[in-house]
Coordinates of C-alpha atoms and ligand atoms in Angstrom, one line a residue:
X1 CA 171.2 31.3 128.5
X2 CA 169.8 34.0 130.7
X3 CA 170.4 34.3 134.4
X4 CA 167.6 36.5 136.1
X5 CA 169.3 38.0 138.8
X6 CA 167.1 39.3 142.1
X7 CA 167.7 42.2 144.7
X8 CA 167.2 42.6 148.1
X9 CA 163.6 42.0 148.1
X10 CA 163.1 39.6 145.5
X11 CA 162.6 41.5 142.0
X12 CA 164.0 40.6 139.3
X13 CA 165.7 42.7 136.8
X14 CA 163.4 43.0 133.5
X15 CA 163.2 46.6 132.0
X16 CA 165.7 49.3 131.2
X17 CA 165.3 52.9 130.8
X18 CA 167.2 54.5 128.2
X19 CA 167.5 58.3 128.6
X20 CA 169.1 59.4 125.5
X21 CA 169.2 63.5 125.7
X22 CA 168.6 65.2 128.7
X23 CA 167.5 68.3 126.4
X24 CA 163.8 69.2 125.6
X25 CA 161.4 71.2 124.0
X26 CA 159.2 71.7 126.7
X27 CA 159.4 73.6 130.0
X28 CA 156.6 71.0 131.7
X29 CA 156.3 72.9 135.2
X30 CA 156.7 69.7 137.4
X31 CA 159.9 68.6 135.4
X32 CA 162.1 71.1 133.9
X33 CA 160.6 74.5 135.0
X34 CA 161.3 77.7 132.7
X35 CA 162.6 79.5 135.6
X36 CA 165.6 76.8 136.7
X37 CA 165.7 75.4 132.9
X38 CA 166.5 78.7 131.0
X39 CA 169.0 79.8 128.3
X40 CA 171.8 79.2 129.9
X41 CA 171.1 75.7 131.5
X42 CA 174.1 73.9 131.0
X43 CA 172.6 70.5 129.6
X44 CA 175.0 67.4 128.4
X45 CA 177.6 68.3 125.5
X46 CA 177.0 65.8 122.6
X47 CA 180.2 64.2 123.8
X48 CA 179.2 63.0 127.2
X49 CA 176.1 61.3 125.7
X50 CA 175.9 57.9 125.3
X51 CA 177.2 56.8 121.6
X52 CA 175.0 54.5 119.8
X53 CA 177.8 51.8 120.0
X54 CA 177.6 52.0 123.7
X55 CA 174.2 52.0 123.9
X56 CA 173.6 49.0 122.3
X57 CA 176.9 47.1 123.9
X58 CA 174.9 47.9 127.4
X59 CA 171.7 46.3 125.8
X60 CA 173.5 43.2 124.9
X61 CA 174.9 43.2 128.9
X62 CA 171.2 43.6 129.8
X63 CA 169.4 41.4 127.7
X64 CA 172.2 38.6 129.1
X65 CA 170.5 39.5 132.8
X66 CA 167.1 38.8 131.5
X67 CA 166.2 42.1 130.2
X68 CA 163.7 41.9 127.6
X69 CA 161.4 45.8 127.4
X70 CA 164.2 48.5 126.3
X71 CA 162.1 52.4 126.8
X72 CA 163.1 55.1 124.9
X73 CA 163.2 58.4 126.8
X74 CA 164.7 61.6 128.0
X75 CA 164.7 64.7 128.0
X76 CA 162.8 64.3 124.7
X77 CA 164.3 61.7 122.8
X78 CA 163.0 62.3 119.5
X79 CA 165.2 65.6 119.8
X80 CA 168.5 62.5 119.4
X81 CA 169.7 62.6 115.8
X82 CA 169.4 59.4 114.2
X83 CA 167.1 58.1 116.4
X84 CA 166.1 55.1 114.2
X85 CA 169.1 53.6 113.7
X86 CA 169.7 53.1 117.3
X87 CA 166.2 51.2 117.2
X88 CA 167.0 48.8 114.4
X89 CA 170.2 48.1 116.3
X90 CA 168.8 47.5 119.4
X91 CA 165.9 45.2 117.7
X92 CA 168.5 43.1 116.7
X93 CA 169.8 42.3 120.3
X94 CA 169.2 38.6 121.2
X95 CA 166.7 38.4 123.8
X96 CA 164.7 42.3 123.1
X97 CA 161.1 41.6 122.8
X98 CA 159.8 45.1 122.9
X99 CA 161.1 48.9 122.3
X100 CA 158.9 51.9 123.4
X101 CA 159.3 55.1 123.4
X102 CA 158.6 58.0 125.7
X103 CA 157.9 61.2 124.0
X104 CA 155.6 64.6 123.7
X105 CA 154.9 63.9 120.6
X106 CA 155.4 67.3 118.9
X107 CA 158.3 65.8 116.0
X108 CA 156.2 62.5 115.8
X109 CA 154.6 63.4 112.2
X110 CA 157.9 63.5 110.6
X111 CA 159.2 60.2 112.1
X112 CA 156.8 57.9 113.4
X113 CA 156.9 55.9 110.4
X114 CA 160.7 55.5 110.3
X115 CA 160.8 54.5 113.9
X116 CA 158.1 52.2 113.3
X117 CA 159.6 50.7 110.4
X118 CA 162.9 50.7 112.5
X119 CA 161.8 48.0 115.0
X120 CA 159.9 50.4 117.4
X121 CA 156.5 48.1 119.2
X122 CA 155.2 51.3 121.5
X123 CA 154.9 55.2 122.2
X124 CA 153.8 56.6 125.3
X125 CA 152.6 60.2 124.2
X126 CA 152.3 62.9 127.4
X127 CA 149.7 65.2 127.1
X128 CA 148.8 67.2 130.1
X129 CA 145.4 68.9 128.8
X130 CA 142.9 68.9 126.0
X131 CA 142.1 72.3 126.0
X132 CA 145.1 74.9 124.1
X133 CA 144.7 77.6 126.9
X134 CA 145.7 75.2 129.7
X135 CA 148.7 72.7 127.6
X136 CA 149.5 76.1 126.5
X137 CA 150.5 76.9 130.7
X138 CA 151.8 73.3 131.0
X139 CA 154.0 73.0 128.6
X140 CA 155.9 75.9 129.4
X141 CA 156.5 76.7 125.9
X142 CA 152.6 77.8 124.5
X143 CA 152.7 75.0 122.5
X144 CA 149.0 74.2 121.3
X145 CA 147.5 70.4 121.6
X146 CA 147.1 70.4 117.9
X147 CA 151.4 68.9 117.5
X148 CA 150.5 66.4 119.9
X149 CA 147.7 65.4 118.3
X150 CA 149.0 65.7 115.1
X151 CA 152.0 63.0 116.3
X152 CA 149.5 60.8 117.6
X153 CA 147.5 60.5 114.4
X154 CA 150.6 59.8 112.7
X155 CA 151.2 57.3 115.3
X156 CA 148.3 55.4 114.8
X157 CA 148.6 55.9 110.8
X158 CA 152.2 54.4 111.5
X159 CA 150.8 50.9 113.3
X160 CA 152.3 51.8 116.5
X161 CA 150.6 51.1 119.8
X162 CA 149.8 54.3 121.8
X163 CA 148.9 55.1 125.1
X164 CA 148.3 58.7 126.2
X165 CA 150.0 59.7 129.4
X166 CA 148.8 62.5 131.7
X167 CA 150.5 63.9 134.8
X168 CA 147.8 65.8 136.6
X169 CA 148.6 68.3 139.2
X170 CA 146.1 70.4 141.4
X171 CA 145.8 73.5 140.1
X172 CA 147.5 73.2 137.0
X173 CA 145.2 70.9 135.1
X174 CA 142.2 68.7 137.1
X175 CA 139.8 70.8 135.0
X176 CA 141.5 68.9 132.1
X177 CA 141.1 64.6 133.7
X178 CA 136.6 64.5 132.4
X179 CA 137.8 66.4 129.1
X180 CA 140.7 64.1 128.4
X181 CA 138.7 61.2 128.8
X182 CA 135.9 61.9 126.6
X183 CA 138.3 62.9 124.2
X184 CA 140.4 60.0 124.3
X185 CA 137.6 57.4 125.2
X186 CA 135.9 58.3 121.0
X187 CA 139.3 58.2 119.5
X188 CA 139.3 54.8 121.9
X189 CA 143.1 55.1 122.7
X190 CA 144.2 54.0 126.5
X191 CA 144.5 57.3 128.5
X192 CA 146.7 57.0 131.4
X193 CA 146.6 59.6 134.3
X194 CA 150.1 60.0 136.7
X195 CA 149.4 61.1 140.2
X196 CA 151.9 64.3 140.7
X197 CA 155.8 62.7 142.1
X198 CA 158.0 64.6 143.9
X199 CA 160.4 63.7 141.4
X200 CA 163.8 66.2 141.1
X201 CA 164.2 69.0 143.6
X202 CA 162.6 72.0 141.2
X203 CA 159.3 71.2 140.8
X204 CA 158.2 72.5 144.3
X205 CA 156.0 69.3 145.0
X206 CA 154.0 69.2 147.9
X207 CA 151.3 66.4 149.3
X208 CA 147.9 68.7 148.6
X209 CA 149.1 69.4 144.3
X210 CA 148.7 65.1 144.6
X211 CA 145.5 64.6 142.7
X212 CA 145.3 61.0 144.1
X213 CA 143.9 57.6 142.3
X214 CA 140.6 58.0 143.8
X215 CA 139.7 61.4 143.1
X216 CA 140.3 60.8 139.7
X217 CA 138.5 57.7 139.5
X218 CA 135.3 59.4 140.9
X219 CA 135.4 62.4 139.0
X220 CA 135.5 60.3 135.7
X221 CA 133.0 57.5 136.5
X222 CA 129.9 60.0 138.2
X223 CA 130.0 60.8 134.3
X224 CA 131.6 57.9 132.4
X225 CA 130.9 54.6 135.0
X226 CA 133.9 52.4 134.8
X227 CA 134.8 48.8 135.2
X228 CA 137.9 48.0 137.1
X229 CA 139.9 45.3 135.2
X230 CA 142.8 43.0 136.0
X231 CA 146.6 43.7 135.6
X232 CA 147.4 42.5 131.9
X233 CA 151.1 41.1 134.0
X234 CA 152.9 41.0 137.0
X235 CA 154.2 44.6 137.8
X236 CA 152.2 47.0 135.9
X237 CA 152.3 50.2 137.0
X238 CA 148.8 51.2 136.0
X239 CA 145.5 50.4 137.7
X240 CA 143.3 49.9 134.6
X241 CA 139.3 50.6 133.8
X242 CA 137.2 50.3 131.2
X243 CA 134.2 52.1 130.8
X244 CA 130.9 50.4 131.1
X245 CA 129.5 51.3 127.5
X246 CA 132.7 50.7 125.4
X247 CA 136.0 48.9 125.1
X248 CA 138.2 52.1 125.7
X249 CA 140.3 52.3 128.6
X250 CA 142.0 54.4 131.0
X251 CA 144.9 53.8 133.8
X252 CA 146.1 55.4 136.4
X253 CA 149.7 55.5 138.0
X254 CA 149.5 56.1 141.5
X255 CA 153.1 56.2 142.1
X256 CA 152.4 58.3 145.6
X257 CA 149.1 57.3 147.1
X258 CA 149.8 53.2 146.1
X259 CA 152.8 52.4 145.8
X260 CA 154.3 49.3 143.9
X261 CA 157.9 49.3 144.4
X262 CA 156.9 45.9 145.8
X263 CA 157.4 45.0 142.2
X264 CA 159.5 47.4 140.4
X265 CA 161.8 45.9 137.9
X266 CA 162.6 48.4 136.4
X267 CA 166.6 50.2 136.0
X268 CA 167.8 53.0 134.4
X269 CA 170.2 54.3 132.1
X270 CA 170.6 58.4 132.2
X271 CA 172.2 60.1 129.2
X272 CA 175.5 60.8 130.1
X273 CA 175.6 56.4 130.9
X274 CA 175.2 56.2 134.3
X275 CA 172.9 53.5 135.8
X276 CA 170.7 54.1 138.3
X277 CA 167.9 51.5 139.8
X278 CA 165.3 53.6 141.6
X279 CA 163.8 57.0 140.1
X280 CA 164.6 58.9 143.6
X281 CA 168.0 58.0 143.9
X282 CA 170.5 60.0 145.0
X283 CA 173.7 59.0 143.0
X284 CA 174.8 56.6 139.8
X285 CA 177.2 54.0 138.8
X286 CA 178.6 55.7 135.6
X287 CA 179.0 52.8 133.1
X288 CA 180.3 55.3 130.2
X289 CA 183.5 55.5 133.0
X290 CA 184.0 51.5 132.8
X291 CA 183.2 51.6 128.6
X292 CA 186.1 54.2 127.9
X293 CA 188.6 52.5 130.3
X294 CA 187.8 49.5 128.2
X295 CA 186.8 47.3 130.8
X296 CA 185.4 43.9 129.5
X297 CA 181.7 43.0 129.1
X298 CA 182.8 40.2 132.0
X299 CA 183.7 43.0 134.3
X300 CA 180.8 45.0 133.1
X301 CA 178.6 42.3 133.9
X302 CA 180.0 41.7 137.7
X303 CA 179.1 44.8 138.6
X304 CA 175.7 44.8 137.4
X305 CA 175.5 41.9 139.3
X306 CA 177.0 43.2 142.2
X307 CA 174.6 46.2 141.9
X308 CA 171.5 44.8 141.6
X309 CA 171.9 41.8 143.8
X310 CA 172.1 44.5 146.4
X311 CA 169.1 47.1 145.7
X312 CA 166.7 48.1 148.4
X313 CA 165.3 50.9 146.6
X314 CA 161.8 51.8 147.8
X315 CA 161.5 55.1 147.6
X316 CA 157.9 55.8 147.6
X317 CA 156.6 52.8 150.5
X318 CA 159.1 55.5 152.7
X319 CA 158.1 58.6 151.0
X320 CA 156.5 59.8 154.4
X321 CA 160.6 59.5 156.2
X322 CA 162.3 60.9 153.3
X323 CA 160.1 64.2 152.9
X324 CA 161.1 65.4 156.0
X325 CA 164.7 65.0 155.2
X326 CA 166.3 66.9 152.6
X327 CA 167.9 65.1 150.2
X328 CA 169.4 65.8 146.3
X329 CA 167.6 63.7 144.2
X330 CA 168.1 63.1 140.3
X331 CA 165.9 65.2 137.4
X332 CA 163.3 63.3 135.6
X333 CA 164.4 65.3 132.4
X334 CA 168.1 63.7 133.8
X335 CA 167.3 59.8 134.2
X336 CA 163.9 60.0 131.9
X337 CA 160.7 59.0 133.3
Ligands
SAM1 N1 159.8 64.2 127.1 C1 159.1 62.9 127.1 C2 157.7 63.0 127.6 O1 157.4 64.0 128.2 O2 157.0 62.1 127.3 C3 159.9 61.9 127.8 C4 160.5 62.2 129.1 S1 159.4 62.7 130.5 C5 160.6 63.0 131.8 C6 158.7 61.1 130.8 C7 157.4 61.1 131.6 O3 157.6 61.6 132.9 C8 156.3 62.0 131.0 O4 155.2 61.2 130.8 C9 156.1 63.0 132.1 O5 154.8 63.5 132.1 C10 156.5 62.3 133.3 N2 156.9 63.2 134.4 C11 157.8 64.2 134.4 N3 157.8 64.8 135.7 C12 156.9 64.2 136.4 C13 156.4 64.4 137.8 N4 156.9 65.3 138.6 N5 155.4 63.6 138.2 C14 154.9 62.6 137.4 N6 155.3 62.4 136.2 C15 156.3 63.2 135.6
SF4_2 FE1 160.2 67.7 128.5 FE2 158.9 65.4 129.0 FE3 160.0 66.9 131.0 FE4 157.8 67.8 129.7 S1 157.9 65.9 130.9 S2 159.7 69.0 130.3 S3 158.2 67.1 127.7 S4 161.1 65.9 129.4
SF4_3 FE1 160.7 51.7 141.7 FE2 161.9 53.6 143.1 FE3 159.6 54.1 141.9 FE4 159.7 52.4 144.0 S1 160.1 54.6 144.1 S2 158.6 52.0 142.1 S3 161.7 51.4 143.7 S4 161.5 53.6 140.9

């Protein structure tokens, strides 16, 4: 029987994020930059990771609280050996109605139809630009969009839902939001634009590099007129449109300029198994600790409980209080986005 558990201000506990490598092959300027991400980073050994068995142990825990989305991330998880075996596992989990995946795409062609074939329901593919010369700069690697677009071919070939994920930052790619659209409203897959987070404490973030919901909105519909629509369920992250001529869609994430931690169910799991429930936090509760001390799935389960039940985390409503303050936040290429 599941128990839905709810925090401080009412949510309920639904999806977990699964960051499986903090490792990548991209140097994306606003989440692992070159110059603090270099040759001798000293990312996770393999064994600190999560194991597979632990993993899916967790998931069982979760799925007992209610849990029913499981997201795939990292660092770049398609860079995780053995990727689809961990998906069949987890699609066997009583209670898992849906496994997505986070990725840029780039080692899609050789597995999308494995991980499809392995239980996986979703990719989210990030692509920061249409045009080579500026993905080239974004990347951080001068990695061409032809990869990426190779991996999403093979995702579609593969049956998989896509959406295409684009985190747009002044002066690193708004030339790129009226390209990406007409590109990705022929092929007709859902284009999704992220406002710019603060995320981390490398990317240099700052208020002005925030190209915000509306600008993005208006640049798109002078040439493309768009439709808003209505949420397809209660806490999507993404404002959706469709564009007046077509069924293609877009969506944007407006993590900074509208916040909606007012329904944020969502917790997460970084590599190295420790749990943490906002995307700003500061610290984790390492649940790889309580698996190798053999603690019991009972004890396990209090305090998740005991965590959850008392969660406040709104990070962005307060964004304004806490950017005056200094304060050591977690990577995004450390929890996964
Ligand atoms: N490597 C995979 C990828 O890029 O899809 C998965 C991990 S990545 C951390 C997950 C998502 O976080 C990506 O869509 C990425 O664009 C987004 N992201 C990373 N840093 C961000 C930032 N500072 N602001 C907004 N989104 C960010
Ligand atoms: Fe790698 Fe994804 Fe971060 Fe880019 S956003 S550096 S692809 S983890
Ligand atoms: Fe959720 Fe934290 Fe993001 Fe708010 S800031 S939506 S609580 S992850």
């Amino acid at each position: 029987m599941t128990t839905y558990i709810l925090d401080q201000k009412d949510r309920p506990m639904r999806d977990l994020r699964i960051s499986v490598i903090d490792r990548c092959n991209f140097r994306c300027s606003y989440c692992m930059p070159a110059e603090v991400f270099g040759d001798d980073y000293a990312f996770m050994p393999e064994d600190k990771l999560l194991s597979f068995d632990e993993i899916v142990r967790l998931v069982e825990i979760f799925a007992r609280f209610g849990v029913e989305k499981i997201r795939l991330t990292g660092g770049e998880p398609l860079m995780r050996k053995n990727l689809h075996d961990l998906i069949a596992r987890i699609k066997e989990v009583d209670g898992i109605t849906d496994i997505a995946l986070t990725t840029n795409a780039v080692f899609l062609v050789r597995q999308a139809a494995n991980l499809k074939a392995s239980g996986l329901d979703r990719v989210n593919i990030s692509l920061d630009a249409i045009e080579d010369e500026v993905f080239q700069r974004t990347n951080g690697r001068g990695i061409k969009t032809k990869p990426v677009l190779k991996g999403i071919e093979a995702a579609r070939d593969a049956g998989l839902e896509i959406k295409v994920n684009m985190v747009v930052k002044r002066g690193m790619n708004e030339s790129q939001i009226v390209p990406m659209a007409r590109y990705f409203k022929k092929t007709g897959d859902t284009l999704r634009f992220i406002e710019f987070m603060d995320v981390g404490n490398h990317n240099g973030w700052n208020m002005y590099e925030v190209v915000s919901k509306k600008e993005i909105i208006e640049l798109i519909d002078a040439e493309m007129p768009l439709v808003p629509l209505a949420p397809n369920y209660f806490g999507e992250v993404a404002d959706r449109f469709r564009y007046s001529d077509s069924n293609a869609e877009i969506g944007v994430i407006s993590s900074v300029t509208e916040a909606f931690c007012s329904s944020c169910t969502r917790v997460r799991l970084s590599a190295d198994g420790k749990l943490f429930t906002c995307l700003f936090a500061t610290h984790g509760y390492d649940l790889k600790e309580m698996l190798s001390e053999n603690q019991s799935n009972a004890d396990i389960t209090a305090y998740l409980y005991e965590i959850w039940t008392g969660r406040k985390d709104q990070y962005s409503v307060d964004r304004a209080k806490y950017n005056k303050k200094r304060r050591d936040k977690i990577e995004m290429s450390y929890i996964g986005g």
